[in-house]
Amino acid sequence: MAQGRSPGSFQGVGLGLRRAHLDEVAAREDHGVPFWETCPENLIGDGGRHHRLASAILDRDPVLTHGLAISLGGFDPWDGDYLRELDRFLVRAGTPWHSEHLCFTGVDGSCLHELLPLPFTHEAARHTIARARDLQARLPVPLLLENITYYAHLGEPEMDEAAFIAEVLEGADVGWLLDVNNVYVNALNFGFDPKAWLTRMPLDRVAQIHIAGHKKFGSITVDTHGADVIDPVIELMQWTLARLGRPAPVLLERDNHIPDFGDLLAERARIQAAYDAALAPAKTEAAPAEVVRV
Amino acid sequence: MSESRTFRLQRAMASLILDDEPEDIGAPAERLGLPAGDPQAFRDQPEAMDLYRELARLSLTEPLETTFPVLKALLEGAEVWEDCAQAFLSARVVRSTHYRDIAPSFLGWLVDTGWGQDRWPFLAELAHAELLEVLVARFPEADLRQDLHDEPGPGDVVWLDPGTQVVAYAHAVHRATEAAPVPEARPTHLLAFRDEEGEARVLELTAATATLLVQARTRPLAESAAALGLSDPAPALALLRDLRRQGAVLGFRAPH
């Protein structure tokens, strides 16, 4: 069973633990990946060979947890059984925090299994803040919220995305899982400068960063997690890390067109080199920060 | 109490994703009594709304396509696969946050509604058979039991692995393929279990063996065999030893 690890012990570029790689990851402790990220919904209540492999890896290696379908901004009551299982899972995993998406995924008890955008309104912000505070009170570790890609405004907006996210993060007093690819994709789709967008945000709340690939369909760029990360997104990660001045852990997401483990390790190494370069001036001075404030 | 604007917007989005494609994409928001700017926002973003509809529907139907390839081939051959998927989505029966539960939700919906079973009475059996190996392979681990022994005795009961399933169908659905998806109508008994490597395996059983496996879970083996008219329990004991070696049977113990 994993011991609880401090937030500062998570640094560098980690990978999502994928079913296709479980045999190789379990077989080699020298994989060089500083931490894994896993989705509790995919492991809780599951069984069989893949589950056994994943559990053994998570008991051996450092892990961060990332939820997909809790519907933070939705209206359905929490699933009490799931939250009890999640509590046990997070403690067992020894994760220093748990992240969920700033979105809704279900309506009227029906789970849509898609990250759907919340209305950028004050009413939606108040509702989401109350839900986030309530969820935080039920978790054994600090809660982070992740900014999603959105392809449309849900209804007529009262504010822009940056103002909405900042209002929720500050109001709920939770940490931020900053997905720089999502910022980049949203900037492409809605025509704004991602760095100017980031300068408006409470970067002191960033505890973790996500990075991924994307693809254009028609006139819309989609966050596919199915391609290598392009240089402008890596540069945005570096710009953010330099701005933070501390080694926040970065997670390379790859959920589609999953390459061989060796190729994924090479992609991770490429991003790790960029990570190290971005932090080179700051690393000698900045102690690993206890960045989650909740 | 009136429902909030945020809630109604979420309902409008769910309707856009799950229901029949509306001629006017602002219609669901309008029906929910939202302020005029909200349905207009839907209408002003047609490509993005189409993308959401496509992405979310893909999330919900992809597990069906991968889990039920034979059923899909059958329904595609009759040009009703899309109708089936639409009826499933409209029913809003996916309640679980676990992605792996989408395919079982589909099977439950098929059984509850009887969709398509006037024309294909084996449809639910076919879906069950296609899901069976997945369910068995992923069945949650059980704690090891200390009260079981390896060698079956005539007075013992059988303790199956919790993931092991003994199933009976009216059709040979396990023999259906994408190329020949209509199964023969004949009583079929299957044993599905997880082997030592954790991989799912399926064996076809005779009716007598299937009955023995079910009955011997609560009645002593010799008594169960006698009830089936088997005067010599030795062949049954040999079979059970083999099933224990393969992983279907956890062990044997005296009945309480």
mmCIF file of N, CA and C in Angstrom, chain B residues 75-183:
data_model
loop_
_atom_site.group_PDB
_atom_site.id
_atom_site.type_symbol
_atom_site.label_atom_id
_atom_site.label_comp_id
_atom_site.label_asym_id
_atom_site.label_seq_id
_atom_site.Cartn_x
_atom_site.Cartn_y
_atom_site.Cartn_z
ATOM 1 N N LEU B 75 -27.967 -6.030 -36.916
ATOM 2 C CA LEU B 75 -28.881 -4.889 -37.043
ATOM 3 C C LEU B 75 -28.486 -3.993 -38.217
ATOM 4 N N GLU B 76 -27.179 -3.906 -38.489
ATOM 5 C CA GLU B 76 -26.754 -3.126 -39.659
ATOM 6 C C GLU B 76 -27.230 -3.791 -40.942
ATOM 7 N N GLY B 77 -27.203 -5.134 -40.930
ATOM 8 C CA GLY B 77 -27.681 -5.865 -42.100
ATOM 9 C C GLY B 77 -29.146 -5.565 -42.383
ATOM 10 N N ALA B 78 -29.895 -5.284 -41.326
ATOM 11 C CA ALA B 78 -31.321 -4.959 -41.490
ATOM 12 C C ALA B 78 -31.543 -3.451 -41.502
ATOM 13 N N GLU B 79 -30.436 -2.695 -41.506
ATOM 14 C CA GLU B 79 -30.475 -1.221 -41.542
ATOM 15 C C GLU B 79 -31.251 -0.607 -40.376
ATOM 16 N N VAL B 80 -31.102 -1.206 -39.177
ATOM 17 C CA VAL B 80 -31.789 -0.640 -38.005
ATOM 18 C C VAL B 80 -30.826 -0.403 -36.829
ATOM 19 N N TRP B 81 -29.524 -0.531 -37.065
ATOM 20 C CA TRP B 81 -28.571 -0.292 -35.973
ATOM 21 C C TRP B 81 -28.713 1.131 -35.436
ATOM 22 N N GLU B 82 -28.810 2.103 -36.337
ATOM 23 C CA GLU B 82 -28.933 3.503 -35.902
ATOM 24 C C GLU B 82 -30.219 3.706 -35.104
ATOM 25 N N ASP B 83 -31.308 3.051 -35.540
ATOM 26 C CA ASP B 83 -32.581 3.169 -34.795
ATOM 27 C C ASP B 83 -32.427 2.610 -33.390
ATOM 28 N N CYS B 84 -31.736 1.471 -33.292
ATOM 29 C CA CYS B 84 -31.528 0.836 -31.999
ATOM 30 C C CYS B 84 -30.708 1.752 -31.086
ATOM 31 N N ALA B 85 -29.609 2.285 -31.628
ATOM 32 C CA ALA B 85 -28.753 3.173 -30.828
ATOM 33 C C ALA B 85 -29.531 4.407 -30.387
ATOM 34 N N GLN B 86 -30.346 4.954 -31.297
ATOM 35 C CA GLN B 86 -31.128 6.146 -30.942
ATOM 36 C C GLN B 86 -32.141 5.840 -29.835
ATOM 37 N N ALA B 87 -32.806 4.701 -29.948
ATOM 38 C CA ALA B 87 -33.784 4.331 -28.911
ATOM 39 C C ALA B 87 -33.093 4.162 -27.554
ATOM 40 N N PHE B 88 -31.902 3.569 -27.584
ATOM 41 C CA PHE B 88 -31.132 3.395 -26.341
ATOM 42 C C PHE B 88 -30.744 4.750 -25.754
ATOM 43 N N LEU B 89 -30.238 5.651 -26.592
ATOM 44 C CA LEU B 89 -29.823 6.963 -26.087
ATOM 45 C C LEU B 89 -31.015 7.745 -25.546
ATOM 46 N N SER B 90 -32.122 7.715 -26.259
ATOM 47 C CA SER B 90 -33.308 8.464 -25.821
ATOM 48 C C SER B 90 -33.828 7.968 -24.478
ATOM 49 N N ALA B 91 -33.597 6.679 -24.188
ATOM 50 C CA ALA B 91 -34.122 6.104 -22.939
ATOM 51 C C ALA B 91 -33.365 6.597 -21.711
ATOM 52 N N ARG B 92 -32.159 7.152 -21.900
ATOM 53 C CA ARG B 92 -31.369 7.731 -20.795
ATOM 54 C C ARG B 92 -31.165 6.730 -19.659
ATOM 55 N N VAL B 93 -30.691 5.568 -19.999
ATOM 56 C CA VAL B 93 -30.533 4.522 -18.977
ATOM 57 C C VAL B 93 -29.081 4.368 -18.507
ATOM 58 N N VAL B 94 -28.169 5.153 -19.071
ATOM 59 C CA VAL B 94 -26.781 5.074 -18.583
ATOM 60 C C VAL B 94 -26.710 5.921 -17.319
ATOM 61 N N ARG B 95 -26.740 5.261 -16.178
ATOM 62 C CA ARG B 95 -26.772 5.982 -14.894
ATOM 63 C C ARG B 95 -25.420 5.953 -14.193
ATOM 64 N N SER B 96 -24.544 5.061 -14.601
ATOM 65 C CA SER B 96 -23.289 4.853 -13.882
ATOM 66 C C SER B 96 -22.200 5.790 -14.393
ATOM 67 N N THR B 97 -21.339 6.217 -13.468
ATOM 68 C CA THR B 97 -20.191 7.040 -13.872
ATOM 69 C C THR B 97 -19.027 6.177 -14.358
ATOM 70 N N HIS B 98 -19.160 4.863 -14.248
ATOM 71 C CA HIS B 98 -18.107 3.972 -14.738
ATOM 72 C C HIS B 98 -18.336 3.695 -16.224
ATOM 73 N N TYR B 99 -17.354 4.032 -17.033
ATOM 74 C CA TYR B 99 -17.502 3.887 -18.484
ATOM 75 C C TYR B 99 -17.778 2.431 -18.872
ATOM 76 N N ARG B 100 -17.187 1.511 -18.121
ATOM 77 C CA ARG B 100 -17.361 0.094 -18.445
ATOM 78 C C ARG B 100 -18.808 -0.374 -18.246
ATOM 79 N N ASP B 101 -19.636 0.439 -17.583
ATOM 80 C CA ASP B 101 -21.028 0.039 -17.330
ATOM 81 C C ASP B 101 -21.971 0.397 -18.473
ATOM 82 N N ILE B 102 -21.476 1.066 -19.510
ATOM 83 C CA ILE B 102 -22.363 1.450 -20.621
ATOM 84 C C ILE B 102 -22.898 0.206 -21.330
ATOM 85 N N ALA B 103 -22.022 -0.750 -21.630
ATOM 86 C CA ALA B 103 -22.477 -1.954 -22.345
ATOM 87 C C ALA B 103 -23.486 -2.753 -21.499
ATOM 88 N N PRO B 104 -23.232 -2.986 -20.202
ATOM 89 C CA PRO B 104 -24.274 -3.648 -19.400
ATOM 90 C C PRO B 104 -25.578 -2.851 -19.347
ATOM 91 N N SER B 105 -25.494 -1.534 -19.381
ATOM 92 C CA SER B 105 -26.725 -0.717 -19.401
ATOM 93 C C SER B 105 -27.526 -1.004 -20.663
ATOM 94 N N PHE B 106 -26.813 -1.182 -21.770
ATOM 95 C CA PHE B 106 -27.482 -1.492 -23.040
ATOM 96 C C PHE B 106 -28.201 -2.842 -22.951
ATOM 97 N N LEU B 107 -27.516 -3.829 -22.383
ATOM 98 C CA LEU B 107 -28.137 -5.152 -22.236
ATOM 99 C C LEU B 107 -29.392 -5.049 -21.354
ATOM 100 N N GLY B 108 -29.274 -4.319 -20.247
ATOM 101 C CA GLY B 108 -30.430 -4.148 -19.353
ATOM 102 C C GLY B 108 -31.595 -3.487 -20.072
ATOM 103 N N TRP B 109 -31.275 -2.480 -20.889
ATOM 104 C CA TRP B 109 -32.314 -1.786 -21.649
ATOM 105 C C TRP B 109 -32.968 -2.733 -22.660
ATOM 106 N N LEU B 110 -32.150 -3.547 -23.307
ATOM 107 C CA LEU B 110 -32.666 -4.495 -24.301
ATOM 108 C C LEU B 110 -33.632 -5.485 -23.635
ATOM 109 N N VAL B 111 -33.254 -5.984 -22.464
ATOM 110 C CA VAL B 111 -34.104 -6.944 -21.747
ATOM 111 C C VAL B 111 -35.394 -6.258 -21.283
ATOM 112 N N ASP B 112 -35.249 -5.057 -20.717
ATOM 113 C CA ASP B 112 -36.419 -4.359 -20.165
ATOM 114 C C ASP B 112 -37.425 -3.970 -21.242
ATOM 115 N N THR B 113 -36.929 -3.534 -22.387
ATOM 116 C CA THR B 113 -37.836 -3.002 -23.406
ATOM 117 C C THR B 113 -38.247 -4.045 -24.437
ATOM 118 N N GLY B 114 -37.446 -5.099 -24.575
ATOM 119 C CA GLY B 114 -37.741 -6.092 -25.618
ATOM 120 C C GLY B 114 -37.510 -5.552 -27.012
ATOM 121 N N TRP B 115 -36.743 -4.458 -27.120
ATOM 122 C CA TRP B 115 -36.531 -3.819 -28.433
ATOM 123 C C TRP B 115 -36.052 -4.864 -29.462
ATOM 124 N N GLY B 116 -36.729 -4.920 -30.597
ATOM 125 C CA GLY B 116 -36.312 -5.764 -31.711
ATOM 126 C C GLY B 116 -36.588 -7.249 -31.552
ATOM 127 N N GLN B 117 -37.149 -7.632 -30.411
ATOM 128 C CA GLN B 117 -37.238 -9.066 -30.128
ATOM 129 C C GLN B 117 -38.491 -9.734 -30.700
ATOM 130 N N ASP B 118 -39.391 -8.936 -31.266
ATOM 131 C CA ASP B 118 -40.469 -9.536 -32.061
ATOM 132 C C ASP B 118 -39.866 -10.178 -33.313
ATOM 133 N N ARG B 119 -38.900 -9.482 -33.869
ATOM 134 C CA ARG B 119 -38.284 -9.959 -35.107
ATOM 135 C C ARG B 119 -37.124 -10.919 -34.831
ATOM 136 N N TRP B 120 -36.352 -10.617 -33.754
ATOM 137 C CA TRP B 120 -35.195 -11.444 -33.417
ATOM 138 C C TRP B 120 -35.316 -11.868 -31.948
ATOM 139 N N PRO B 121 -36.008 -12.967 -31.674
ATOM 140 C CA PRO B 121 -36.255 -13.344 -30.272
ATOM 141 C C PRO B 121 -34.987 -13.670 -29.488
ATOM 142 N N PHE B 122 -33.891 -13.877 -30.201
ATOM 143 C CA PHE B 122 -32.619 -14.214 -29.541
ATOM 144 C C PHE B 122 -31.770 -12.984 -29.219
ATOM 145 N N LEU B 123 -32.289 -11.779 -29.486
ATOM 146 C CA LEU B 123 -31.437 -10.585 -29.445
ATOM 147 C C LEU B 123 -30.809 -10.366 -28.062
ATOM 148 N N ALA B 124 -31.619 -10.503 -27.002
ATOM 149 C CA ALA B 124 -31.077 -10.276 -25.651
ATOM 150 C C ALA B 124 -30.065 -11.361 -25.297
ATOM 151 N N GLU B 125 -30.340 -12.587 -25.716
ATOM 152 C CA GLU B 125 -29.381 -13.678 -25.464
ATOM 153 C C GLU B 125 -28.065 -13.412 -26.197
ATOM 154 N N LEU B 126 -28.177 -12.939 -27.423
ATOM 155 C CA LEU B 126 -26.975 -12.649 -28.209
ATOM 156 C C LEU B 126 -26.137 -11.564 -27.525
ATOM 157 N N ALA B 127 -26.817 -10.504 -27.076
ATOM 158 C CA ALA B 127 -26.097 -9.424 -26.388
ATOM 159 C C ALA B 127 -25.468 -9.944 -25.100
ATOM 160 N N HIS B 128 -26.198 -10.776 -24.368
ATOM 161 C CA HIS B 128 -25.672 -11.325 -23.117
ATOM 162 C C HIS B 128 -24.432 -12.161 -23.387
ATOM 163 N N ALA B 129 -24.493 -12.988 -24.427
ATOM 164 C CA ALA B 129 -23.349 -13.844 -24.746
ATOM 165 C C ALA B 129 -22.133 -13.007 -25.156
ATOM 166 N N GLU B 130 -22.377 -11.903 -25.871
ATOM 167 C CA GLU B 130 -21.248 -11.067 -26.294
ATOM 168 C C GLU B 130 -20.615 -10.336 -25.107
ATOM 169 N N LEU B 131 -21.435 -10.042 -24.120
ATOM 170 C CA LEU B 131 -20.934 -9.322 -22.934
ATOM 171 C C LEU B 131 -20.313 -10.270 -21.911
ATOM 172 N N LEU B 132 -20.684 -11.534 -21.991
ATOM 173 C CA LEU B 132 -20.345 -12.495 -20.937
ATOM 174 C C LEU B 132 -18.847 -12.539 -20.626
ATOM 175 N N GLU B 133 -18.037 -12.652 -21.649
ATOM 176 C CA GLU B 133 -16.590 -12.773 -21.413
ATOM 177 C C GLU B 133 -16.025 -11.520 -20.749
ATOM 178 N N VAL B 134 -16.551 -10.355 -21.149
ATOM 179 C CA VAL B 134 -16.066 -9.101 -20.554
ATOM 180 C C VAL B 134 -16.417 -9.065 -19.069
ATOM 181 N N LEU B 135 -17.651 -9.423 -18.758
ATOM 182 C CA LEU B 135 -18.086 -9.391 -17.356
ATOM 183 C C LEU B 135 -17.264 -10.352 -16.509
ATOM 184 N N VAL B 136 -17.014 -11.523 -17.051
ATOM 185 C CA VAL B 136 -16.256 -12.528 -16.302
ATOM 186 C C VAL B 136 -14.804 -12.075 -16.125
ATOM 187 N N ALA B 137 -14.214 -11.570 -17.220
ATOM 188 C CA ALA B 137 -12.805 -11.151 -17.168
ATOM 189 C C ALA B 137 -12.593 -10.042 -16.151
ATOM 190 N N ARG B 138 -13.595 -9.161 -15.992
ATOM 191 C CA ARG B 138 -13.417 -7.977 -15.139
ATOM 192 C C ARG B 138 -14.131 -8.095 -13.802
ATOM 193 N N PHE B 139 -14.591 -9.284 -13.467
ATOM 194 C CA PHE B 139 -15.308 -9.437 -12.197
ATOM 195 C C PHE B 139 -14.373 -9.074 -11.038
ATOM 196 N N PRO B 140 -14.850 -8.269 -10.071
ATOM 197 C CA PRO B 140 -13.967 -7.867 -8.965
ATOM 198 C C PRO B 140 -13.385 -9.061 -8.222
ATOM 199 N N GLU B 141 -12.152 -8.891 -7.769
ATOM 200 C CA GLU B 141 -11.466 -9.966 -7.052
ATOM 201 C C GLU B 141 -12.181 -10.250 -5.729
ATOM 202 N N ALA B 142 -12.143 -11.524 -5.344
ATOM 203 C CA ALA B 142 -12.712 -11.903 -4.046
ATOM 204 C C ALA B 142 -11.570 -12.221 -3.079
ATOM 205 N N ASP B 143 -11.849 -12.080 -1.788
ATOM 206 C CA ASP B 143 -10.852 -12.470 -0.793
ATOM 207 C C ASP B 143 -10.654 -13.982 -0.857
ATOM 208 N N LEU B 144 -9.416 -14.412 -0.620
ATOM 209 C CA LEU B 144 -9.143 -15.853 -0.625
ATOM 210 C C LEU B 144 -9.896 -16.530 0.525
ATOM 211 N N ARG B 145 -10.486 -17.680 0.234
ATOM 212 C CA ARG B 145 -11.173 -18.436 1.283
ATOM 213 C C ARG B 145 -10.233 -19.497 1.835
ATOM 214 N N GLN B 146 -10.273 -19.654 3.144
ATOM 215 C CA GLN B 146 -9.384 -20.622 3.802
ATOM 216 C C GLN B 146 -10.087 -21.953 4.055
ATOM 217 N N ASP B 147 -11.416 -22.001 3.838
ATOM 218 C CA ASP B 147 -12.160 -23.203 4.225
ATOM 219 C C ASP B 147 -12.421 -24.144 3.052
ATOM 220 N N LEU B 148 -11.670 -24.001 1.974
ATOM 221 C CA LEU B 148 -11.887 -24.854 0.800
ATOM 222 C C LEU B 148 -10.744 -25.847 0.659
ATOM 223 N N HIS B 149 -11.060 -27.042 0.152
ATOM 224 C CA HIS B 149 -9.999 -27.973 -0.188
ATOM 225 C C HIS B 149 -10.035 -28.289 -1.682
ATOM 226 N N ASP B 150 -8.928 -28.866 -2.168
ATOM 227 C CA ASP B 150 -8.762 -29.037 -3.611
ATOM 228 C C ASP B 150 -9.444 -30.298 -4.149
ATOM 229 N N GLU B 151 -9.582 -31.297 -3.316
ATOM 230 C CA GLU B 151 -10.072 -32.597 -3.788
ATOM 231 C C GLU B 151 -11.553 -32.750 -3.437
ATOM 232 N N PRO B 152 -12.418 -32.931 -4.444
ATOM 233 C CA PRO B 152 -13.846 -33.053 -4.144
ATOM 234 C C PRO B 152 -14.197 -34.409 -3.544
ATOM 235 N N GLY B 153 -15.035 -34.392 -2.535
ATOM 236 C CA GLY B 153 -15.553 -35.626 -1.961
ATOM 237 C C GLY B 153 -17.048 -35.720 -2.207
ATOM 238 N N PRO B 154 -17.630 -36.909 -2.144
ATOM 239 C CA PRO B 154 -19.062 -37.070 -2.440
ATOM 240 C C PRO B 154 -19.961 -36.225 -1.538
ATOM 241 N N GLY B 155 -19.489 -35.928 -0.326
ATOM 242 C CA GLY B 155 -20.319 -35.139 0.602
ATOM 243 C C GLY B 155 -20.096 -33.645 0.511
ATOM 244 N N ASP B 156 -19.218 -33.196 -0.405
ATOM 245 C CA ASP B 156 -18.886 -31.766 -0.502
ATOM 246 C C ASP B 156 -19.863 -31.000 -1.384
ATOM 247 N N VAL B 157 -19.865 -29.690 -1.178
ATOM 248 C CA VAL B 157 -20.497 -28.794 -2.153
ATOM 249 C C VAL B 157 -19.379 -28.098 -2.938
ATOM 250 N N VAL B 158 -19.757 -27.572 -4.105
ATOM 251 C CA VAL B 158 -18.791 -26.913 -5.002
ATOM 252 C C VAL B 158 -18.789 -25.415 -4.715
ATOM 253 N N TRP B 159 -17.598 -24.840 -4.670
ATOM 254 C CA TRP B 159 -17.502 -23.388 -4.504
ATOM 255 C C TRP B 159 -16.890 -22.809 -5.779
ATOM 256 N N LEU B 160 -17.763 -22.164 -6.586
ATOM 257 C CA LEU B 160 -17.280 -21.587 -7.843
ATOM 258 C C LEU B 160 -16.507 -20.305 -7.567
ATOM 259 N N ASP B 161 -15.584 -19.969 -8.462
ATOM 260 C CA ASP B 161 -14.980 -18.641 -8.417
ATOM 261 C C ASP B 161 -16.119 -17.622 -8.563
ATOM 262 N N PRO B 162 -16.091 -16.499 -7.800
ATOM 263 C CA PRO B 162 -17.221 -15.549 -7.884
ATOM 264 C C PRO B 162 -17.461 -15.025 -9.297
ATOM 265 N N GLY B 163 -16.432 -15.005 -10.138
ATOM 266 C CA GLY B 163 -16.626 -14.525 -11.505
ATOM 267 C C GLY B 163 -17.207 -15.561 -12.444
ATOM 268 N N THR B 164 -17.249 -16.807 -12.030
ATOM 269 C CA THR B 164 -17.721 -17.884 -12.911
ATOM 270 C C THR B 164 -19.234 -17.781 -13.130
ATOM 271 N N GLN B 165 -19.649 -17.958 -14.360
ATOM 272 C CA GLN B 165 -21.071 -17.883 -14.698
ATOM 273 C C GLN B 165 -21.486 -19.167 -15.410
ATOM 274 N N VAL B 166 -22.598 -19.745 -14.962
ATOM 275 C CA VAL B 166 -23.214 -20.858 -15.680
ATOM 276 C C VAL B 166 -24.490 -20.300 -16.309
ATOM 277 N N VAL B 167 -24.544 -20.292 -17.633
ATOM 278 C CA VAL B 167 -25.685 -19.647 -18.299
ATOM 279 C C VAL B 167 -26.373 -20.622 -19.251
ATOM 280 N N ALA B 168 -27.665 -20.400 -19.431
ATOM 281 C CA ALA B 168 -28.459 -21.225 -20.351
ATOM 282 C C ALA B 168 -29.162 -20.318 -21.353
ATOM 283 N N TYR B 169 -29.060 -20.655 -22.618
ATOM 284 C CA TYR B 169 -29.727 -19.902 -23.685
ATOM 285 C C TYR B 169 -30.619 -20.842 -24.485
ATOM 286 N N ALA B 170 -31.618 -20.269 -25.138
ATOM 287 C CA ALA B 170 -32.472 -21.061 -26.033
ATOM 288 C C ALA B 170 -31.884 -21.135 -27.437
ATOM 289 N N HIS B 171 -30.815 -20.378 -27.666
ATOM 290 C CA HIS B 171 -30.182 -20.352 -28.988
ATOM 291 C C HIS B 171 -28.669 -20.518 -28.811
ATOM 292 N N ALA B 172 -28.026 -21.023 -29.836
ATOM 293 C CA ALA B 172 -26.569 -21.192 -29.784
ATOM 294 C C ALA B 172 -25.893 -19.858 -30.121
ATOM 295 N N VAL B 173 -26.135 -18.879 -29.277
ATOM 296 C CA VAL B 173 -25.691 -17.512 -29.584
ATOM 297 C C VAL B 173 -24.167 -17.391 -29.569
ATOM 298 N N HIS B 174 -23.501 -18.286 -28.852
ATOM 299 C CA HIS B 174 -22.036 -18.194 -28.784
ATOM 300 C C HIS B 174 -21.394 -18.597 -30.107
ATOM 301 N N ARG B 175 -22.160 -19.218 -30.995
ATOM 302 C CA ARG B 175 -21.610 -19.609 -32.292
ATOM 303 C C ARG B 175 -21.908 -18.575 -33.386
ATOM 304 N N ALA B 176 -22.703 -17.567 -33.054
ATOM 305 C CA ALA B 176 -23.018 -16.541 -34.057
ATOM 306 C C ALA B 176 -21.769 -15.706 -34.351
ATOM 307 N N THR B 177 -21.637 -15.276 -35.580
ATOM 308 C CA THR B 177 -20.489 -14.454 -35.985
ATOM 309 C C THR B 177 -20.996 -13.234 -36.747
ATOM 310 N N GLU B 178 -20.108 -12.290 -36.983
ATOM 311 C CA GLU B 178 -20.515 -11.102 -37.743
ATOM 312 C C GLU B 178 -20.978 -11.499 -39.148
ATOM 313 N N ALA B 179 -20.351 -12.529 -39.713
ATOM 314 C CA ALA B 179 -20.739 -12.977 -41.054
ATOM 315 C C ALA B 179 -22.042 -13.769 -41.026
ATOM 316 N N ALA B 180 -22.292 -14.480 -39.924
ATOM 317 C CA ALA B 180 -23.514 -15.294 -39.779
ATOM 318 C C ALA B 180 -24.117 -15.026 -38.405
ATOM 319 N N PRO B 181 -24.781 -13.891 -38.263
ATOM 320 C CA PRO B 181 -25.183 -13.443 -36.923
ATOM 321 C C PRO B 181 -26.478 -14.057 -36.395
ATOM 322 N N VAL B 182 -27.168 -14.861 -37.206
ATOM 323 C CA VAL B 182 -28.418 -15.466 -36.719
ATOM 324 C C VAL B 182 -28.101 -16.847 -36.143
ATOM 325 N N PRO B 183 -28.304 -17.041 -34.842
ATOM 326 C CA PRO B 183 -27.919 -18.315 -34.224
ATOM 327 C C PRO B 183 -28.969 -19.403 -34.439
#
